[in-house]
Amino acid sequence: MKEGPDISHVAALIGDPARANMLMALMNGKALTASELAAEAGVTAQTASGHLAKLQQGDLVQVRKQGRHKYFALANADVAAALEGLMGLAAGQLRTRTGPKDAAMREARVCYNHLAGRRGVQMFASLLARDYLRENGEAIAMTTAGAGFAGDFGIDLDALHAARAPLCRSCLDWSERRTHLAGSLGRALLTRMEDLGWLRHDPKSRAILFSDTGLVAFDAAFPTEKGTR
Amino acid sequence: MKEGPDISHVAALIGDPARANMLMALMNGKALTASELAAEAGVTAQTASGHLAKLQQGDLVQVRKQGRHKYFALANADVAAALEGLMGLAAGQLRTRTGPKDAAMREARVCYNHLAGRRGVQMFASLLARDYLRENGEAIAMTTAGAGFAGDFGIDLDALHAARAPLCRSCLDWSERRTHLAGSLGRALLTRMEDLGWLRHDPKSRAILFSDTGLVAFDAAFPTEKGTR
DNA sequence: TTCATACTTCGACCGTAGCCGAAGCATTCA
DNA sequence: TGAATGCTTCGGCTACGGTCGAAGTATGAA
């Protein structure tokens, strides 16, 4: 028995304990790095790398490269549904456990050169909600209203456009596990807020520390749905 | 990575090509013998036996022993649902192909000592539809109306009750892949119809040959939903 | 630049599981 | 009773795939 151009291939992918643990860890919809998945599966990084390559080739996971990290997530809802079905047969138990350590880092930190963490996600969501930015798949475009907002905020868009770097890019947040704003605009927003005295860098870590008045101003500038009222 | 008390075990069962082929062959809901499944999977009987034992132990299939045959079917609808989910991921193709050879045998034949084949299934279904028999899981009980019908048909129920053998048993039909009536009642019905001259045994095979008048009488005695009018 | 981190590739080891031939039961049929 | 059929157990072979150490590449940090 050799040829199995069917269901068996994908089932065999799930059938390995290490890979199954990885997939189960991804079942909450969050993205995890290769190292995290290796720990989750209880194997070394080399072994995990091989497993993840197979999962990717089998279209069970999608990958997003982020600097020197690789974030893996389930490929689509169908994969989750298939796993659910198998879980029903196994009457298995879920395993959770996720995420980082430092509270300040989760709240706000610098990601390369832009704002990340809970505040970074908040800022990006606020810009999207007010239609200053629009997401089209991977691409992010600024609206004319967004350009006005950025100008009012004290950002020189012409200078940004002159540079060759892309204006807006989405970036996967490793603590929130949602996307936040990167690109030259993300960088400009962070430096502008630093100039305004809203925040400063923690010299001992990547954490970003808001001043009291800065935090109020930030919430006013980037309101969330709850905070808008 | 060793311990995988989860989803991976059942997935590994499906992950073997031979076993996957067997499961796919069972996806139409019909029951198949070990030999048929071996052929379906492209392995020898010994190998298939091992695979089927594992599938049974993993609660993916249920088994029913029928004389020297063993009929396997999917354990429940959950299994089928899980397989469906995996098929969705594999975009796989179904494979069908089933069943016996001789047309006369499929139409009607003797199964041990009772009527089997299309006519046997018809008879059983007719008795159930008119509430002469009632199915309770594995058990089959005769109703009082059924007792009256049997008496009118010329069957001595007292004699059957006197014998130690069970009155009614269901028997899985290998060509129709549905259950038909076995037990002492099934035996009595067949011999009674032979006495009435409705049918006779083919001396060269297990086939049962109806006479023209016998077939008309049989259809009248055991009408199907379509034939009732 | 130099160092540290995250991931990948290479090579070798090893265990497990699939496979079949042969023999062994169990059931049916003559 | 003996012969045929259907399935299982046993034993041994083979190979595929998971595993890790060590070295290699890429990215970010100092």
Short mmCIF file of C-alpha atoms (C1' of nucleotides) in Angstrom, two decimals:
data_model
loop_
_atom_site.label_atom_id
_atom_site.label_comp_id
_atom_site.label_asym_id
_atom_site.label_seq_id
_atom_site.Cartn_x
_atom_site.Cartn_y
_atom_site.Cartn_z
CA MET A 1 0.00 0.00 0.00
CA LYS A 2 1.67 3.12 -1.15
CA GLU A 3 -0.43 5.49 -3.16
CA GLY A 4 -2.70 7.56 -0.99
CA PRO A 5 -3.68 10.60 -3.04
CA ASP A 6 -6.41 11.28 -0.58
CA ILE A 7 -7.44 12.12 2.92
CA SER A 8 -4.64 10.06 4.44
CA HIS A 9 -1.94 12.60 3.75
CA VAL A 10 -3.50 15.40 5.72
CA ALA A 11 -4.55 13.00 8.45
CA ALA A 12 -0.98 11.76 8.73
CA LEU A 13 0.16 15.34 9.19
CA ILE A 14 -2.18 15.70 12.15
CA GLY A 15 -1.35 12.20 13.30
CA ASP A 16 2.10 13.00 14.61
CA PRO A 17 1.93 13.95 18.30
CA ALA A 18 4.30 16.89 17.98
CA ARG A 19 2.40 18.39 15.06
CA ALA A 20 -0.92 17.73 16.74
CA ASN A 21 0.22 19.64 19.80
CA MET A 22 1.24 22.53 17.60
CA LEU A 23 -2.10 22.62 15.87
CA MET A 24 -3.95 22.40 19.14
CA ALA A 25 -1.94 25.32 20.44
CA LEU A 26 -3.04 27.31 17.41
CA MET A 27 -6.69 26.46 17.86
CA ASN A 28 -7.45 29.67 19.73
CA GLY A 29 -6.78 31.63 16.56
CA LYS A 30 -3.68 33.37 17.88
CA ALA A 31 -0.40 33.22 16.01
CA LEU A 32 2.67 31.68 17.62
CA THR A 33 6.32 31.74 16.76
CA ALA A 34 8.30 28.70 15.74
CA SER A 35 10.09 28.65 19.08
CA GLU A 36 6.86 28.81 21.03
CA LEU A 37 5.44 26.00 18.99
CA ALA A 38 8.57 23.97 19.54
CA ALA A 39 8.17 24.38 23.29
CA GLU A 40 4.49 23.62 22.99
CA ALA A 41 5.23 20.40 21.19
CA GLY A 42 8.10 19.46 23.44
CA VAL A 43 10.71 19.15 20.70
CA THR A 44 13.83 21.03 19.75
CA ALA A 45 13.85 23.92 17.34
CA GLN A 46 15.28 21.85 14.51
CA THR A 47 12.60 19.24 14.80
CA ALA A 48 9.91 21.86 15.04
CA SER A 49 11.23 23.55 11.94
CA GLY A 50 10.77 20.39 9.95
CA HIS A 51 7.29 19.83 11.29
CA LEU A 52 6.22 23.36 10.55
CA ALA A 53 7.53 23.13 7.01
CA LYS A 54 5.37 20.07 6.47
CA LEU A 55 2.32 21.68 7.99
CA GLN A 56 2.85 24.66 5.76
CA GLN A 57 3.29 22.52 2.68
CA GLY A 58 0.10 20.69 3.55
CA ASP A 59 -1.77 23.99 3.76
CA LEU A 60 -2.67 23.46 7.37
CA VAL A 61 -0.93 26.58 8.64
CA GLN A 62 -0.11 29.94 7.20
CA VAL A 63 3.07 31.75 8.03
CA ARG A 64 4.01 35.35 8.39
CA LYS A 65 7.58 36.40 8.60
CA GLN A 66 8.23 39.19 11.05
CA GLY A 67 11.82 40.21 11.31
CA ARG A 68 13.66 37.29 12.72
CA HIS A 69 10.44 35.69 13.92
CA LYS A 70 8.07 33.48 12.04
CA TYR A 71 4.50 33.59 13.18
CA PHE A 72 2.34 30.59 12.43
CA ALA A 73 -1.45 30.44 12.47
CA LEU A 74 -4.03 27.98 11.23
CA ALA A 75 -4.47 28.34 7.50
CA ASN A 76 -8.22 28.92 7.57
CA ALA A 77 -11.45 28.08 9.30
CA ASP A 78 -11.70 24.76 7.49
CA VAL A 79 -8.63 23.51 9.28
CA ALA A 80 -10.09 24.49 12.61
CA ALA A 81 -13.32 22.76 11.70
CA ALA A 82 -11.53 19.57 10.74
CA LEU A 83 -9.62 19.62 14.00
CA GLU A 84 -12.84 20.16 15.87
CA GLY A 85 -14.26 17.09 14.23
CA LEU A 86 -11.29 14.99 15.23
CA MET A 87 -11.47 16.36 18.75
CA GLY A 88 -15.01 15.16 18.90
CA LEU A 89 -13.84 11.64 18.15
CA ALA A 90 -10.97 11.77 20.60
CA ALA A 91 -12.97 13.41 23.41
CA GLY A 92 -9.64 15.05 23.99
CA GLN A 93 -8.65 17.80 26.29
CA LEU A 94 -7.55 21.24 25.21
CA ARG A 95 -4.31 22.79 26.26
CA THR A 96 -3.95 26.51 26.39
CA ARG A 97 -1.10 28.47 27.91
CA THR A 98 0.22 31.38 25.92
CA GLY A 99 2.17 34.51 25.91
CA PRO A 100 4.69 36.86 27.35
CA LYS A 101 5.84 37.82 30.78
CA ASP A 102 6.31 41.44 31.49
CA ALA A 103 3.20 43.51 32.13
CA ALA A 104 4.79 46.78 31.00
CA MET A 105 5.96 45.18 27.77
CA ARG A 106 2.46 43.97 27.05
CA GLU A 107 1.02 47.39 27.67
CA ALA A 108 3.30 49.28 25.32
CA ARG A 109 6.69 48.67 23.77
CA VAL A 110 8.70 49.51 20.71
CA CYS A 111 8.59 47.03 17.88
CA TYR A 112 11.58 47.81 15.71
CA ASN A 113 10.66 51.46 15.37
CA HIS A 114 6.93 51.69 15.98
CA LEU A 115 4.46 51.31 18.81
CA ALA A 116 3.38 47.80 19.79
CA GLY A 117 1.53 46.10 22.60
CA ARG A 118 -1.95 46.90 23.82
CA ARG A 119 -1.55 50.58 23.03
CA GLY A 120 -0.24 49.89 19.57
CA VAL A 121 -3.20 47.69 18.79
CA GLN A 122 -5.50 50.34 20.19
CA MET A 123 -4.00 53.00 17.98
CA PHE A 124 -4.27 50.94 14.84
CA ALA A 125 -7.84 49.88 15.58
CA SER A 126 -8.82 53.47 16.22
CA LEU A 127 -7.36 54.64 12.92
CA LEU A 128 -9.21 51.90 11.08
CA ALA A 129 -12.50 52.52 12.89
CA ARG A 130 -12.53 56.15 11.90
CA ASP A 131 -11.67 55.30 8.30
CA TYR A 132 -8.34 57.09 8.41
CA LEU A 133 -6.76 53.87 7.22
CA ARG A 134 -8.23 51.07 5.18
CA GLU A 135 -7.14 47.47 5.11
CA ASN A 136 -7.17 45.62 1.80
CA GLY A 137 -5.81 42.20 2.59
CA GLU A 138 -2.14 42.73 3.31
CA ALA A 139 -2.08 46.27 2.01
CA ILE A 140 -3.02 49.31 4.06
CA ALA A 141 -3.96 52.58 2.45
CA MET A 142 -4.40 56.02 3.95
CA THR A 143 -7.58 57.93 3.18
CA THR A 144 -7.72 61.65 2.54
CA ALA A 145 -9.32 62.06 5.95
CA GLY A 146 -6.38 60.14 7.35
CA ALA A 147 -3.97 62.45 5.62
CA GLY A 148 -5.71 65.39 7.25
CA PHE A 149 -5.52 63.75 10.64
CA ALA A 150 -1.83 63.01 10.24
CA GLY A 151 -1.15 66.59 9.22
CA ASP A 152 -3.02 67.90 12.23
CA PHE A 153 -1.05 65.55 14.40
CA GLY A 154 2.15 67.17 13.23
CA ILE A 155 3.44 64.63 10.76
CA ASP A 156 5.12 65.66 7.55
CA LEU A 157 3.58 63.29 5.03
CA ASP A 158 5.54 64.74 2.13
CA ALA A 159 8.78 63.77 3.79
CA LEU A 160 7.47 60.29 4.36
CA HIS A 161 6.34 59.93 0.77
CA ALA A 162 9.73 61.09 -0.41
CA ALA A 163 11.40 58.17 1.36
CA ARG A 164 11.37 54.88 -0.45
CA ALA A 165 9.97 52.91 2.52
CA PRO A 166 6.31 51.90 2.45
CA LEU A 167 4.06 54.29 4.34
CA CYS A 168 1.82 51.75 6.04
CA ARG A 169 2.44 48.15 6.87
CA SER A 170 0.67 45.86 9.26
CA CYS A 171 2.69 44.12 11.90
CA LEU A 172 1.66 41.16 13.99
CA ASP A 173 1.73 41.92 17.68
CA TRP A 174 3.36 39.15 19.68
CA SER A 175 1.52 39.86 22.92
CA GLU A 176 -1.88 40.91 21.64
CA ARG A 177 -1.62 38.65 18.63
CA ARG A 178 -3.39 41.16 16.50
CA THR A 179 -2.00 43.47 13.88
CA HIS A 180 -0.76 46.93 14.60
CA LEU A 181 0.65 49.69 12.45
CA ALA A 182 4.18 49.56 11.12
CA GLY A 183 5.78 51.27 8.15
CA SER A 184 7.12 54.79 7.99
CA LEU A 185 3.84 56.17 9.31
CA GLY A 186 4.00 53.96 12.34
CA ARG A 187 7.53 55.12 12.95
CA ALA A 188 6.57 58.77 12.51
CA LEU A 189 3.66 58.48 14.92
CA LEU A 190 5.87 57.02 17.61
CA THR A 191 8.59 59.63 17.27
CA ARG A 192 5.99 62.39 17.17
CA MET A 193 4.45 61.19 20.42
CA GLU A 194 7.89 61.07 21.95
CA ASP A 195 8.51 64.62 20.80
CA LEU A 196 5.21 65.66 22.34
CA GLY A 197 6.37 64.25 25.66
CA TRP A 198 3.56 61.71 25.82
CA LEU A 199 5.93 58.82 26.35
CA ARG A 200 9.54 57.80 26.74
CA HIS A 201 11.59 54.67 26.21
CA ASP A 202 12.44 52.48 29.14
CA PRO A 203 16.25 52.42 29.02
CA LYS A 204 16.41 48.88 30.38
CA SER A 205 13.96 47.20 28.05
CA ARG A 206 11.86 47.70 25.00
CA ALA A 207 8.98 48.89 27.12
CA ILE A 208 7.43 52.29 26.50
CA LEU A 209 6.38 54.35 29.49
CA PHE A 210 3.52 56.82 29.09
CA SER A 211 3.35 59.93 31.20
CA ASP A 212 0.05 60.55 32.99
CA THR A 213 -0.89 63.48 30.77
CA GLY A 214 0.43 61.62 27.76
CA LEU A 215 -1.86 58.70 28.39
CA VAL A 216 -4.88 60.97 28.58
CA ALA A 217 -3.89 62.68 25.37
CA PHE A 218 -3.28 59.34 23.70
CA ASP A 219 -6.72 58.07 24.63
CA ALA A 220 -8.24 61.26 23.28
CA ALA A 221 -6.29 61.06 20.04
CA PHE A 222 -6.92 57.37 19.46
CA PRO A 223 -10.27 56.58 21.07
CA THR A 224 -11.59 53.08 21.11
CA GLU A 225 -15.25 52.24 20.69
CA LYS A 226 -15.76 52.21 24.42
CA GLY A 227 -13.68 55.29 25.04
CA THR A 228 -15.24 57.43 22.35
CA ARG A 229 -18.17 58.50 24.48
CA MET B 1 7.78 13.84 21.79
CA LYS B 2 5.93 10.82 22.93
CA GLU B 3 2.82 11.44 24.94
CA GLY B 4 -0.09 12.35 22.75
CA PRO B 5 -3.25 11.61 24.71
CA ASP B 6 -5.17 13.67 22.26
CA ILE B 7 -6.35 14.14 18.77
CA SER B 8 -3.18 12.73 17.27
CA HIS B 9 -4.03 9.13 17.97
CA VAL B 10 -7.23 9.08 16.00
CA ALA B 11 -5.63 11.18 13.26
CA ALA B 12 -2.80 8.69 13.01
CA LEU B 13 -5.33 5.93 12.54
CA ILE B 14 -6.78 7.77 9.58
CA GLY B 15 -3.33 8.76 8.43
CA ASP B 16 -2.31 5.37 7.15
CA PRO B 17 -3.18 5.05 3.45
CA ALA B 18 -4.56 1.55 3.77
CA ARG B 19 -6.80 2.44 6.65
CA ALA B 20 -7.88 5.64 4.98
CA ASN B 21 -8.95 3.70 1.92
CA MET B 22 -10.98 1.37 4.09
CA LEU B 23 -12.72 4.25 5.80
CA MET B 24 -13.42 5.95 2.53
CA ALA B 25 -14.95 2.76 1.22
CA LEU B 26 -17.26 2.73 4.21
CA MET B 27 -18.31 6.33 3.77
CA ASN B 28 -21.45 5.40 1.86
CA GLY B 29 -22.86 3.84 4.99
CA LYS B 30 -22.78 0.30 3.70
CA ALA B 31 -21.07 -2.47 5.59
CA LEU B 32 -18.20 -4.39 4.01
CA THR B 33 -16.44 -7.61 4.91
CA ALA B 34 -12.83 -7.80 5.97
CA SER B 35 -11.88 -9.34 2.65
CA GLU B 36 -13.59 -6.64 0.66
CA LEU B 37 -11.89 -3.99 2.72
CA ALA B 38 -8.56 -5.70 2.19
CA ALA B 39 -9.08 -5.56 -1.55
CA GLU B 40 -10.26 -1.99 -1.27
CA ALA B 41 -7.11 -1.03 0.57
CA GLY B 42 -4.83 -3.06 -1.69
CA VAL B 43 -3.32 -5.17 1.07
CA THR B 44 -3.44 -8.83 2.00
CA ALA B 45 -5.98 -10.25 4.40
CA GLN B 46 -3.49 -10.50 7.25
CA THR B 47 -2.52 -6.87 6.96
CA ALA B 48 -6.11 -5.80 6.69
CA SER B 49 -6.97 -7.77 9.79
CA GLY B 50 -4.45 -5.80 11.80
CA HIS B 51 -5.67 -2.51 10.44
CA LEU B 52 -9.28 -3.33 11.16
CA ALA B 53 -8.46 -4.33 14.70
CA LYS B 54 -6.86 -0.95 15.23
CA LEU B 55 -9.77 0.90 13.71
CA GLN B 56 -12.12 -1.02 15.93
CA GLN B 57 -10.05 -0.33 19.01
CA GLY B 58 -10.05 3.34 18.14
CA ASP B 59 -13.85 3.32 17.90
CA LEU B 60 -13.79 4.35 14.29
CA VAL B 61 -15.64 1.29 13.02
CA GLN B 62 -18.16 -1.07 14.44
CA VAL B 63 -18.15 -4.73 13.61
CA ARG B 64 -20.82 -7.33 13.25
CA LYS B 65 -19.96 -10.98 13.02
CA GLN B 66 -22.06 -12.90 10.57
CA GLY B 67 -21.18 -16.54 10.35
CA ARG B 68 -17.70 -16.69 8.98
CA HIS B 69 -17.88 -13.12 7.74
CA LYS B 70 -17.15 -9.96 9.62
CA TYR B 71 -19.00 -6.91 8.46
CA PHE B 72 -17.47 -3.54 9.22
CA ALA B 73 -19.21 -0.19 9.17
CA LEU B 74 -18.37 3.27 10.39
CA ALA B 75 -18.94 3.49 14.12
CA ASN B 76 -21.28 6.47 14.04
CA ALA B 77 -22.14 9.68 12.29
CA ASP B 78 -19.40 11.56 14.13
CA VAL B 79 -16.80 9.49 12.36
CA ALA B 80 -18.33 10.27 9.02
CA ALA B 81 -18.43 13.93 9.92
CA ALA B 82 -14.79 13.96 10.90
CA LEU B 83 -13.86 12.26 7.65
CA GLU B 84 -15.90 14.78 5.75
CA GLY B 85 -13.95 17.54 7.41
CA LEU B 86 -10.65 16.00 6.42
CA MET B 87 -11.90 15.47 2.89
CA GLY B 88 -12.61 19.15 2.73
CA LEU B 89 -8.99 19.86 3.50
CA ALA B 90 -7.65 17.33 1.05
CA ALA B 91 -10.05 18.22 -1.75
CA GLY B 92 -9.88 14.50 -2.24
CA GLN B 93 -11.77 12.29 -4.54
CA LEU B 94 -14.16 9.57 -3.52
CA ARG B 95 -13.78 6.03 -4.57
CA THR B 96 -16.78 3.77 -4.80
CA ARG B 97 -16.96 0.32 -6.33
CA THR B 98 -18.79 -2.30 -4.34
CA GLY B 99 -20.46 -5.60 -4.28
CA PRO B 100 -21.23 -8.97 -5.71
CA LYS B 101 -21.38 -10.52 -9.08
CA ASP B 102 -24.29 -12.71 -9.88
CA ALA B 103 -27.58 -11.02 -10.67
CA ALA B 104 -29.75 -13.93 -9.55
CA MET B 105 -27.94 -14.11 -6.23
CA ARG B 106 -28.55 -10.44 -5.61
CA GLU B 107 -32.20 -10.81 -6.38
CA ALA B 108 -32.87 -13.66 -3.98
CA ARG B 109 -30.81 -16.32 -2.29
CA VAL B 110 -30.72 -18.40 0.81
CA CYS B 111 -28.68 -17.08 3.69
CA TYR B 112 -28.01 -20.00 5.95
CA ASN B 113 -31.70 -20.92 6.19
CA HIS B 114 -33.62 -17.77 5.44
CA LEU B 115 -34.34 -15.47 2.53
CA ALA B 116 -31.76 -12.90 1.58
CA GLY B 117 -31.02 -10.54 -1.27
CA ARG B 118 -33.28 -7.87 -2.63
CA ARG B 119 -36.38 -9.95 -1.91
CA GLY B 120 -35.28 -10.67 1.62
CA VAL B 121 -34.76 -7.02 2.34
CA GLN B 122 -38.14 -6.27 0.78
CA MET B 123 -39.86 -8.79 2.99
CA PHE B 124 -38.27 -7.49 6.16
CA ALA B 125 -38.98 -3.87 5.30
CA SER B 126 -42.59 -4.72 4.55
CA LEU B 127 -43.05 -6.45 7.88
CA LEU B 128 -41.56 -3.48 9.70
CA ALA B 129 -43.58 -0.92 7.74
CA ARG B 130 -46.85 -2.58 8.65
CA ASP B 131 -45.82 -2.84 12.29
CA TYR B 132 -45.80 -6.62 12.28
CA LEU B 133 -42.28 -6.48 13.61
CA ARG B 134 -40.58 -3.81 15.64
CA GLU B 135 -36.90 -3.09 15.83
CA ASN B 136 -35.40 -2.10 19.17
CA GLY B 137 -31.73 -1.71 18.50
CA GLU B 138 -30.44 -5.20 17.94
CA ALA B 139 -33.58 -6.90 19.16
CA ILE B 140 -36.62 -7.55 17.01
CA ALA B 141 -40.03 -8.23 18.52
CA MET B 142 -43.20 -9.49 16.92
CA THR B 143 -46.38 -7.53 17.52
CA THR B 144 -49.78 -9.13 18.09
CA ALA B 145 -50.77 -8.00 14.62
CA GLY B 146 -47.64 -9.71 13.35
CA ALA B 147 -48.62 -12.90 15.14
CA GLY B 148 -51.97 -12.79 13.38
CA PHE B 149 -50.29 -12.27 10.03
CA ALA B 150 -47.93 -15.18 10.59
CA GLY B 151 -50.81 -17.43 11.59
CA ASP B 152 -52.74 -16.50 8.47
CA PHE B 153 -49.65 -17.18 6.41
CA GLY B 154 -49.66 -20.74 7.69
CA ILE B 155 -46.87 -20.61 10.24
CA ASP B 156 -47.13 -22.51 13.51
CA LEU B 157 -45.82 -19.96 16.00
CA ASP B 158 -46.30 -22.30 18.94
CA ALA B 159 -43.86 -24.74 17.42
CA LEU B 160 -41.36 -21.95 16.88
CA HIS B 161 -41.72 -20.71 20.42
CA ALA B 162 -41.18 -24.21 21.71
CA ALA B 163 -37.78 -24.37 20.08
CA ARG B 164 -34.93 -22.74 21.96
CA ALA B 165 -33.74 -20.66 18.98
CA PRO B 166 -34.61 -16.96 18.91
CA LEU B 167 -37.69 -16.12 16.90
CA CYS B 168 -36.44 -13.03 15.17
CA ARG B 169 -32.96 -11.89 14.44
CA SER B 170 -31.68 -9.34 12.01
CA CYS B 171 -29.10 -10.37 9.50
CA LEU B 172 -26.92 -8.10 7.44
CA ASP B 173 -27.43 -8.62 3.72
CA TRP B 174 -24.15 -8.80 1.84
CA SER B 175 -25.50 -7.57 -1.48
CA GLU B 176 -28.10 -5.06 -0.34
CA ARG B 177 -26.08 -4.12 2.72
CA ARG B 178 -29.20 -3.70 4.74
CA THR B 179 -30.66 -5.98 7.35
CA HIS B 180 -33.12 -8.72 6.60
CA LEU B 181 -34.94 -11.19 8.76
CA ALA B 182 -33.22 -14.23 10.22
CA GLY B 183 -34.08 -16.35 13.24
CA SER B 184 -36.55 -19.16 13.37
CA LEU B 185 -39.26 -16.95 11.90
CA GLY B 186 -37.13 -16.14 8.92
CA ARG B 187 -36.49 -19.80 8.44
CA ALA B 188 -40.18 -20.68 8.75
CA LEU B 189 -41.19 -18.04 6.23
CA LEU B 190 -38.77 -19.35 3.67
CA THR B 191 -39.82 -22.98 4.04
CA ARG B 192 -43.48 -21.98 3.98
CA MET B 193 -43.02 -20.15 0.70
CA GLU B 194 -41.25 -23.14 -0.69
CA ASP B 195 -44.13 -25.34 0.42
CA LEU B 196 -46.53 -22.96 -1.28
CA GLY B 197 -44.60 -23.39 -4.51
CA TRP B 198 -43.67 -19.72 -4.74
CA LEU B 199 -39.99 -20.47 -5.11
CA ARG B 200 -37.38 -23.18 -5.34
CA HIS B 201 -33.68 -23.50 -4.66
CA ASP B 202 -31.27 -23.33 -7.52
CA PRO B 203 -29.41 -26.65 -7.24
CA LYS B 204 -26.17 -25.13 -8.53
CA SER B 205 -25.93 -22.12 -6.26
CA ARG B 206 -27.49 -20.44 -3.29
CA ALA B 207 -29.81 -18.52 -5.56
CA ILE B 208 -33.55 -18.75 -5.06
CA LEU B 209 -35.75 -18.85 -8.13
CA PHE B 210 -39.27 -17.48 -7.89
CA SER B 211 -42.02 -18.84 -10.09
CA ASP B 212 -44.04 -16.29 -12.03
CA THR B 213 -47.14 -16.78 -9.90
CA GLY B 214 -45.01 -16.99 -6.79
CA LEU B 215 -43.47 -13.60 -7.44
CA VAL B 216 -46.89 -12.02 -7.82
CA ALA B 217 -48.06 -13.62 -4.60
CA PHE B 218 -44.87 -12.54 -2.83
CA ASP B 219 -45.32 -8.93 -3.87
CA ALA B 220 -48.90 -9.08 -2.65
CA ALA B 221 -47.95 -10.61 0.67
CA PHE B 222 -45.00 -8.27 1.29
CA PRO B 223 -45.81 -5.02 -0.44
CA THR B 224 -43.35 -2.20 -0.46
CA GLU B 225 -44.33 1.43 -0.19
CA LYS B 226 -44.36 1.78 -3.93
CA GLY B 227 -46.04 -1.54 -4.56
CA THR B 228 -48.79 -1.10 -2.01
CA ARG B 229 -51.04 0.75 -4.43
"C1'" DT C 1 31.66 46.06 13.43
"C1'" DT C 2 30.62 42.38 16.75
"C1'" DC C 3 27.46 39.74 19.40
"C1'" DA C 4 23.00 37.54 20.31
"C1'" DT C 5 18.77 35.57 18.79
"C1'" DA C 6 15.57 32.96 15.66
"C1'" DC C 7 15.25 29.76 12.44
"C1'" DT C 8 16.99 26.28 8.87
"C1'" DT C 9 19.88 22.64 6.82
"C1'" DC C 10 22.72 18.58 7.16
"C1'" DG C 11 23.85 14.13 8.76
"C1'" DA C 12 23.28 10.23 11.40
"C1'" DC C 13 20.72 7.38 14.61
"C1'" DC C 14 16.93 4.75 15.94
"C1'" DG C 15 12.19 2.96 16.75
"C1'" DT C 16 8.06 1.99 15.19
"C1'" DA C 17 4.78 0.44 12.22
"C1'" DG C 18 3.42 -1.52 7.84
"C1'" DC C 19 3.94 -5.52 5.07
"C1'" DC C 20 3.73 -10.39 3.78
"C1'" DG C 21 4.36 -15.81 4.08
"C1'" DA C 22 3.02 -19.46 6.73
"C1'" DA C 23 0.39 -21.60 10.00
"C1'" DG C 24 -3.76 -21.70 13.06
"C1'" DC C 25 -8.88 -21.27 14.29
"C1'" DA C 26 -13.63 -21.00 13.21
"C1'" DT C 27 -17.53 -21.58 10.34
"C1'" DT C 28 -20.02 -23.44 6.53
"C1'" DC C 29 -21.05 -26.76 3.10
"C1'" DA C 30 -20.97 -31.43 0.87
"C1'" DT D 1 -16.53 -36.40 8.66
"C1'" DG D 2 -13.51 -33.79 5.46
"C1'" DA D 3 -12.80 -29.84 2.37
"C1'" DA D 4 -13.26 -24.97 1.45
"C1'" DT D 5 -13.62 -20.31 2.95
"C1'" DG D 6 -12.90 -16.22 5.91
"C1'" DC D 7 -10.31 -14.27 9.29
"C1'" DT D 8 -6.44 -14.04 12.84
"C1'" DT D 9 -1.85 -14.79 14.96
"C1'" DC D 10 3.06 -15.25 14.60
"C1'" DG D 11 7.63 -14.12 12.99
"C1'" DG D 12 10.72 -11.60 10.52
"C1'" DC D 13 11.88 -8.14 7.11
"C1'" DT D 14 12.06 -3.46 5.61
"C1'" DA D 15 11.72 1.29 5.30
"C1'" DC D 16 9.96 5.56 6.44
"C1'" DG D 17 9.94 9.29 9.44
"C1'" DG D 18 10.84 11.53 13.93
"C1'" DT D 19 14.67 12.99 16.70
"C1'" DC D 20 18.71 15.62 17.99
"C1'" DG D 21 23.76 17.66 17.65
"C1'" DA D 22 26.31 20.65 15.03
"C1'" DA D 23 26.94 23.95 11.73
"C1'" DG D 24 24.93 27.60 8.60
"C1'" DT D 25 22.01 31.76 7.44
"C1'" DA D 26 19.38 35.95 8.50
"C1'" DT D 27 17.82 39.52 11.33
"C1'" DG D 28 18.13 42.74 15.15
"C1'" DA D 29 20.83 44.89 19.07
"C1'" DA D 30 24.97 47.13 21.04
#
